[in-house]
Amino acid sequence: MLIGANVSMSGKGMFLGAVEEAESYGATTLQFYTGAPQNTRRKSTDQMRIPEGLAEMAAGGLSHLVIHAPYIVNLGNTIKPENYPFAVQFMQEEVARAEALHAYSMPFHPGAHVGAGAPAAIAQIARGLNEIISADQHVTIALETMAGKGTEVGRTFEELAAIIDRVDHQDKVMVTMDTCHISDAGYPVRDDFDGVLNEFDHVIGLDKLAIIHLNDSKNPQGAHKDRHTNIGMGSIGFDALYAIAHHPQLAHLPKILETPYVGTDPKHKHAPYAVELNWLKTGVFQPEELTALAEA
C-alpha cells in the first residue's frame, strides 16, 4: 500500500532527513514542502542532499515523492494584478525544485477569487498554469480539492474541471483529493465514497486523480471550514478512511496523512503518523494509543 505522511525537510538532514522521518513511521511514500508553506523563502537544490535522499528512498522501498506547493501563492487573485507575476515566477521555480527532487506530483491549492467571483479566478488560474507548465516537465501539478472556506476556488469537481479544460498541457495537470476538504465541501465521504468517486469520474475522470490526502475532519459534512483532525477522531471516521486507504480503484495512488500533531504541551507535540499508519495498515483502530502518545 502506498501510504505515508507529510514530513519535514529542514535543518541539516534536508531531503535525507525527510525520508528517514517517513521511514520511522513505517511509510512507503512521503510528502513535504520545500520550505515553510507560509512563505516563499527556499534553499537552493544543491543544499537539499538530493542524491542521498533518493538513495535512501530506493533502499527503504519508498516511491511517489509528493512535493506540496506553498499555499501562500494565490493565482486566482484578480483584485491585485501586481501579485500575479511573482506568483507565476515562484511556481515556475517550485516546479524546477520538484523536478530536481525527482518528484511524482505537486499538490497545489488553486487559489481564491477574493470577491471577484469564481469565473474570473478560474480563468486567471488557468492562464497562470499555462505560463508555469512546460511540455517537457515530468512532475505534474495536482490541483487540490478545497473545502470552500471563504472565496476558495476548487470547492467542486466542476470548478477544477473548468481549470483543467483551459490548460494547454493537460497531461501535466492532475488532481489531489483531500478527504477532509471534500467532506467539508459537502461530498458524502463517510456514507457514499463510491458515489463520490463515480461523480469525480464523470466530471473530471479518474485518470486525472494523482494523490489522496487522507484526513479526518473536525466539522460535519458541508461545513466549509477545513479543519483536519486525527484518523478516526472526526466526522468521517475510521471505517470510511480505512476503506479509502484500501480502495481497489486507488491502489496505485499515494495516500498522504496531514493530521495534526498531538500533545498537551504546545512546545512538545508528537507526530501521530506511526500510530495512524499502523491502524490503516492493520485495520485495528485503538484510539487509546493516540491518547497515550499525547500524554507522553
CSV table of C-alpha atoms in Angstrom, one decimal:
chain,number,residue,atom,x,y,z
A,1,MET,CA,0.0,0.0,0.0
A,2,LEU,CA,1.3,3.4,-0.9
A,3,ILE,CA,0.8,5.3,2.3
A,4,GLY,CA,2.7,8.0,4.2
A,5,ALA,CA,2.6,11.4,5.7
A,6,ASN,CA,3.6,15.0,5.4
A,7,VAL,CA,7.1,15.2,6.9
A,8,SER,CA,9.7,18.0,7.3
A,9,MET,CA,12.6,18.8,5.0
A,10,SER,CA,14.7,21.2,7.2
A,11,GLY,CA,17.9,21.5,9.2
A,12,LYS,CA,21.0,19.6,8.2
A,13,GLY,CA,19.0,16.5,7.1
A,14,MET,CA,17.1,18.1,4.3
A,15,PHE,CA,15.7,15.5,1.8
A,16,LEU,CA,17.6,12.7,3.5
A,17,GLY,CA,16.2,13.6,6.9
A,18,ALA,CA,12.7,13.8,5.4
A,19,VAL,CA,13.0,10.3,4.0
A,20,GLU,CA,14.4,8.9,7.3
A,21,GLU,CA,11.5,10.5,9.2
A,22,ALA,CA,9.0,8.9,6.8
A,23,GLU,CA,10.7,5.5,7.3
A,24,SER,CA,10.5,5.9,11.1
A,25,TYR,CA,6.7,5.9,10.7
A,26,GLY,CA,6.6,2.8,8.5
A,27,ALA,CA,5.6,4.8,5.4
A,28,THR,CA,6.0,3.7,1.8
A,29,THR,CA,5.6,7.2,0.4
A,30,LEU,CA,6.0,10.8,1.7
A,31,GLN,CA,5.2,14.4,1.1
A,32,PHE,CA,7.0,17.6,2.2
A,33,TYR,CA,7.2,21.3,1.4
A,34,THR,CA,10.5,22.6,0.0
A,35,GLY,CA,10.3,25.3,2.7
A,36,ALA,CA,7.8,26.8,5.1
A,37,PRO,CA,4.3,26.8,3.4
A,38,GLN,CA,3.6,30.3,4.8
A,39,ASN,CA,6.4,32.0,2.9
A,40,THR,CA,8.5,31.7,-0.3
A,41,ARG,CA,12.0,31.5,1.2
A,42,ARG,CA,13.7,28.5,-0.3
A,43,LYS,CA,17.2,26.9,-0.2
A,44,SER,CA,18.9,26.1,-3.4
A,45,THR,CA,18.6,22.5,-4.6
A,46,ASP,CA,22.3,21.8,-4.2
A,47,GLN,CA,21.8,22.2,-0.5
A,48,MET,CA,18.9,19.7,-0.3
A,49,ARG,CA,21.0,16.5,-0.2
A,50,ILE,CA,19.1,15.1,-3.1
A,51,PRO,CA,21.4,12.2,-4.1
A,52,GLU,CA,21.4,10.9,-0.5
A,53,GLY,CA,17.6,11.3,-0.2
A,54,LEU,CA,17.0,9.4,-3.5
A,55,ALA,CA,19.3,6.7,-2.4
A,56,GLU,CA,17.6,6.3,0.9
A,57,MET,CA,14.2,6.2,-0.8
A,58,ALA,CA,15.4,3.4,-3.0
A,59,ALA,CA,17.0,1.5,-0.1
A,60,GLY,CA,13.8,1.8,2.0
A,61,GLY,CA,11.4,0.9,-0.8
A,62,LEU,CA,9.7,4.4,-0.8
A,63,SER,CA,8.3,5.8,-4.0
A,64,HIS,CA,5.9,8.5,-5.4
A,65,LEU,CA,7.6,11.5,-3.7
A,66,VAL,CA,5.0,14.3,-3.3
A,67,ILE,CA,6.1,17.9,-3.1
A,68,HIS,CA,3.4,20.2,-1.8
A,69,ALA,CA,3.3,23.7,-3.3
A,70,PRO,CA,3.1,26.5,-0.6
A,71,TYR,CA,-0.5,27.8,-0.1
A,72,ILE,CA,0.7,31.4,0.2
A,73,VAL,CA,0.6,31.6,-3.6
A,74,ASN,CA,-2.8,32.8,-5.0
A,75,LEU,CA,-3.1,32.6,-8.8
A,76,GLY,CA,-6.8,33.4,-8.5
A,77,ASN,CA,-6.5,36.9,-7.2
A,78,THR,CA,-7.6,39.3,-10.0
A,79,ILE,CA,-8.1,42.1,-7.5
A,80,LYS,CA,-4.4,42.7,-7.1
A,81,PRO,CA,-2.9,42.0,-10.5
A,82,GLU,CA,0.5,43.3,-9.3
A,83,ASN,CA,0.9,40.0,-7.3
A,84,TYR,CA,0.4,37.7,-10.3
A,85,PRO,CA,3.9,37.9,-11.9
A,86,PHE,CA,5.6,36.9,-8.7
A,87,ALA,CA,3.1,34.0,-8.1
A,88,VAL,CA,3.9,32.7,-11.6
A,89,GLN,CA,7.6,33.1,-11.2
A,90,PHE,CA,7.7,31.4,-7.8
A,91,MET,CA,5.7,28.4,-9.1
A,92,GLN,CA,8.0,28.1,-12.1
A,93,GLU,CA,10.9,27.9,-9.6
A,94,GLU,CA,9.0,25.4,-7.4
A,95,VAL,CA,8.4,23.2,-10.3
A,96,ALA,CA,12.1,23.3,-11.1
A,97,ARG,CA,12.8,22.3,-7.5
A,98,ALA,CA,10.3,19.4,-7.6
A,99,GLU,CA,12.0,18.2,-10.9
A,100,ALA,CA,15.4,18.3,-9.2
A,101,LEU,CA,13.9,16.2,-6.4
A,102,HIS,CA,12.5,13.7,-8.9
A,103,ALA,CA,9.0,14.3,-7.5
A,104,TYR,CA,6.0,12.4,-8.7
A,105,SER,CA,3.4,15.2,-8.3
A,106,MET,CA,2.8,18.5,-6.7
A,107,PRO,CA,-0.5,19.3,-4.8
A,108,PHE,CA,-1.5,22.9,-5.4
A,109,HIS,CA,-4.2,24.9,-3.8
A,110,PRO,CA,-5.8,26.6,-6.9
A,111,GLY,CA,-6.4,29.9,-5.1
A,112,ALA,CA,-9.2,32.2,-4.1
A,113,HIS,CA,-11.2,34.8,-6.0
A,114,VAL,CA,-11.2,37.3,-3.1
A,115,GLY,CA,-14.5,38.8,-4.2
A,116,ALA,CA,-14.2,38.9,-8.0
A,117,GLY,CA,-16.1,35.7,-8.4
A,118,ALA,CA,-15.1,32.1,-9.3
A,119,PRO,CA,-15.2,32.5,-13.1
A,120,ALA,CA,-12.6,35.3,-13.0
A,121,ALA,CA,-10.3,33.3,-10.7
A,122,ILE,CA,-10.7,30.1,-12.8
A,123,ALA,CA,-9.6,32.0,-16.0
A,124,GLN,CA,-6.6,33.5,-14.3
A,125,ILE,CA,-5.5,30.3,-12.6
A,126,ALA,CA,-5.6,28.5,-15.9
A,127,ARG,CA,-3.7,31.4,-17.5
A,128,GLY,CA,-1.1,31.1,-14.8
A,129,LEU,CA,-0.7,27.3,-15.2
A,130,ASN,CA,-0.2,27.8,-18.9
A,131,GLU,CA,2.8,30.1,-18.0
A,132,ILE,CA,4.1,27.8,-15.3
A,133,ILE,CA,3.9,24.4,-17.1
A,134,SER,CA,6.4,23.4,-19.7
A,135,ALA,CA,5.8,20.5,-22.1
A,136,ASP,CA,9.0,18.7,-21.0
A,137,GLN,CA,8.5,18.7,-17.3
A,138,HIS,CA,7.9,15.3,-15.6
A,139,VAL,CA,6.3,16.4,-12.3
A,140,THR,CA,2.5,17.0,-12.6
A,141,ILE,CA,0.7,19.8,-10.8
A,142,ALA,CA,-2.2,18.2,-8.9
A,143,LEU,CA,-4.9,20.8,-8.2
A,144,GLU,CA,-6.3,20.2,-4.7
A,145,THR,CA,-10.0,19.8,-3.9
A,146,MET,CA,-10.9,22.6,-1.5
A,147,ALA,CA,-13.3,22.8,1.5
A,148,GLY,CA,-15.0,26.0,0.2
A,149,LYS,CA,-13.7,28.2,3.0
A,150,GLY,CA,-14.0,31.9,2.2
A,151,THR,CA,-13.7,32.5,-1.5
A,152,GLU,CA,-11.6,29.4,-2.3
A,153,VAL,CA,-11.8,28.1,-5.8
A,154,GLY,CA,-11.9,24.3,-6.3
A,155,ARG,CA,-14.8,23.6,-3.9
A,156,THR,CA,-16.5,21.5,-6.5
A,157,PHE,CA,-15.2,19.0,-9.1
A,158,GLU,CA,-16.8,21.2,-11.7
A,159,GLU,CA,-14.6,24.2,-10.8
A,160,LEU,CA,-11.5,22.0,-11.0
A,161,ALA,CA,-12.6,20.6,-14.4
A,162,ALA,CA,-13.1,24.2,-15.6
A,163,ILE,CA,-9.5,25.0,-14.8
A,164,ILE,CA,-8.2,21.8,-16.4
A,165,ASP,CA,-10.2,22.4,-19.6
A,166,ARG,CA,-8.4,25.7,-20.1
A,167,VAL,CA,-4.8,24.3,-19.6
A,168,ASP,CA,-2.8,23.7,-22.8
A,169,HIS,CA,-0.6,20.8,-21.5
A,170,GLN,CA,-3.4,18.8,-19.8
A,171,ASP,CA,-1.2,15.8,-19.3
A,172,LYS,CA,0.7,17.8,-16.8
A,173,VAL,CA,-2.3,18.7,-14.6
A,174,MET,CA,-3.8,16.2,-12.2
A,175,VAL,CA,-6.0,16.4,-9.0
A,176,THR,CA,-5.3,15.8,-5.3
A,177,MET,CA,-8.4,14.6,-3.5
A,178,ASP,CA,-8.4,15.6,0.2
A,179,THR,CA,-11.0,13.7,2.2
A,180,CYS,CA,-11.4,16.4,4.8
A,181,HIS,CA,-11.8,19.1,2.2
A,182,ILE,CA,-14.4,17.3,0.1
A,183,SER,CA,-16.4,16.3,3.1
A,184,ASP,CA,-16.3,19.9,4.3
A,185,ALA,CA,-17.3,20.9,0.8
A,186,GLY,CA,-20.4,18.8,1.0
A,187,TYR,CA,-19.5,15.4,-0.6
A,188,PRO,CA,-20.7,12.3,1.3
A,189,VAL,CA,-17.2,10.8,2.0
A,190,ARG,CA,-18.3,8.9,5.1
A,191,ASP,CA,-21.6,7.5,3.7
A,192,ASP,CA,-21.1,7.1,0.0
A,193,PHE,CA,-17.4,7.4,-1.1
A,194,ASP,CA,-18.1,5.1,-4.1
A,195,GLY,CA,-20.7,7.6,-5.2
A,196,VAL,CA,-18.2,10.4,-4.8
A,197,LEU,CA,-15.6,8.6,-6.9
A,198,ASN,CA,-18.3,8.0,-9.5
A,199,GLU,CA,-19.1,11.7,-9.6
A,200,PHE,CA,-15.4,12.6,-9.9
A,201,ASP,CA,-15.0,10.1,-12.8
A,202,HIS,CA,-18.0,11.7,-14.7
A,203,VAL,CA,-16.9,15.3,-14.1
A,204,ILE,CA,-13.1,15.1,-14.3
A,205,GLY,CA,-12.1,11.5,-14.9
A,206,LEU,CA,-10.4,9.0,-12.5
A,207,ASP,CA,-7.4,9.0,-14.8
A,208,LYS,CA,-6.8,12.6,-13.5
A,209,LEU,CA,-6.6,11.6,-9.9
A,210,ALA,CA,-2.9,11.6,-8.7
A,211,ILE,CA,-2.9,11.8,-4.9
A,212,ILE,CA,-5.2,11.2,-1.9
A,213,HIS,CA,-4.8,13.4,1.2
A,214,LEU,CA,-6.2,11.1,3.8
A,215,ASN,CA,-7.5,13.3,6.7
A,216,ASP,CA,-10.4,13.2,9.1
A,217,SER,CA,-12.5,16.3,9.6
A,218,LYS,CA,-13.3,18.2,12.8
A,219,ASN,CA,-16.5,19.5,11.2
A,220,PRO,CA,-19.7,18.0,9.8
A,221,GLN,CA,-20.2,17.4,6.1
A,222,GLY,CA,-20.8,20.7,4.3
A,223,ALA,CA,-19.3,22.9,7.0
A,224,HIS,CA,-16.8,24.6,4.6
A,225,LYS,CA,-14.3,25.0,7.4
A,226,ASP,CA,-11.2,22.9,6.5
A,227,ARG,CA,-10.2,21.7,10.0
A,228,HIS,CA,-8.2,18.4,9.8
A,229,THR,CA,-8.3,16.0,12.7
A,230,ASN,CA,-6.7,12.7,13.5
A,231,ILE,CA,-7.7,9.5,11.8
A,232,GLY,CA,-11.0,8.2,13.3
A,233,MET,CA,-11.4,11.2,15.6
A,234,GLY,CA,-13.7,13.2,13.4
A,235,SER,CA,-16.9,13.2,11.4
A,236,ILE,CA,-15.6,10.9,8.6
A,237,GLY,CA,-14.5,8.2,11.0
A,238,PHE,CA,-12.0,5.3,10.9
A,239,ASP,CA,-14.1,2.8,8.9
A,240,ALA,CA,-14.6,5.2,6.0
A,241,LEU,CA,-10.9,6.3,5.9
A,242,TYR,CA,-9.7,2.7,6.2
A,243,ALA,CA,-11.9,1.7,3.2
A,244,ILE,CA,-10.5,4.6,1.2
A,245,ALA,CA,-6.9,3.6,2.1
A,246,HIS,CA,-7.6,0.1,0.7
A,247,HIS,CA,-9.9,1.1,-2.1
A,248,PRO,CA,-9.1,-1.0,-5.2
A,249,GLN,CA,-9.5,1.9,-7.6
A,250,LEU,CA,-7.0,3.9,-5.6
A,251,ALA,CA,-4.4,1.2,-5.0
A,252,HIS,CA,-1.8,2.8,-7.4
A,253,LEU,CA,-2.1,6.3,-5.8
A,254,PRO,CA,-0.1,7.6,-2.8
A,255,LYS,CA,-2.2,8.3,0.3
A,256,ILE,CA,-0.8,11.1,2.4
A,257,LEU,CA,-1.8,11.9,6.0
A,258,GLU,CA,-1.8,15.6,7.1
A,259,THR,CA,-3.3,15.0,10.5
A,260,PRO,CA,-2.3,17.3,13.5
A,261,TYR,CA,0.4,16.6,16.0
A,262,VAL,CA,-0.8,15.6,19.5
A,263,GLY,CA,0.2,16.6,23.0
A,264,THR,CA,-0.7,18.7,25.9
A,265,ASP,CA,2.4,20.9,25.7
A,266,PRO,CA,2.2,23.2,22.7
A,267,LYS,CA,6.0,23.3,22.5
A,268,HIS,CA,6.5,19.5,22.6
A,269,LYS,CA,3.8,17.8,20.4
A,270,HIS,CA,4.2,14.4,18.9
A,271,ALA,CA,3.7,13.2,15.3
A,272,PRO,CA,0.8,10.8,15.2
A,273,TYR,CA,1.8,9.1,12.0
A,274,ALA,CA,3.4,5.8,13.2
A,275,VAL,CA,0.3,5.1,15.2
A,276,GLU,CA,-2.2,6.2,12.5
A,277,LEU,CA,-0.4,4.4,9.6
A,278,ASN,CA,-0.4,1.2,11.7
A,279,TRP,CA,-4.1,1.5,12.2
A,280,LEU,CA,-4.7,2.0,8.5
A,281,LYS,CA,-2.4,-1.0,7.6
A,282,THR,CA,-3.9,-3.4,10.1
A,283,GLY,CA,-7.5,-2.2,10.4
A,284,VAL,CA,-7.1,-2.3,14.2
A,285,PHE,CA,-8.3,1.1,15.5
A,286,GLN,CA,-7.0,1.8,19.0
A,287,PRO,CA,-7.6,5.5,19.9
A,288,GLU,CA,-6.1,5.0,23.3
A,289,GLU,CA,-2.7,4.7,21.6
A,290,LEU,CA,-3.1,8.3,20.4
A,291,THR,CA,-4.2,9.4,23.9
A,292,ALA,CA,-1.1,7.8,25.4
A,293,LEU,CA,1.1,9.4,22.8
A,294,ALA,CA,-0.4,12.8,23.5
A,295,GLU,CA,0.3,12.4,27.2
A,296,ALA,CA,3.8,11.2,26.8
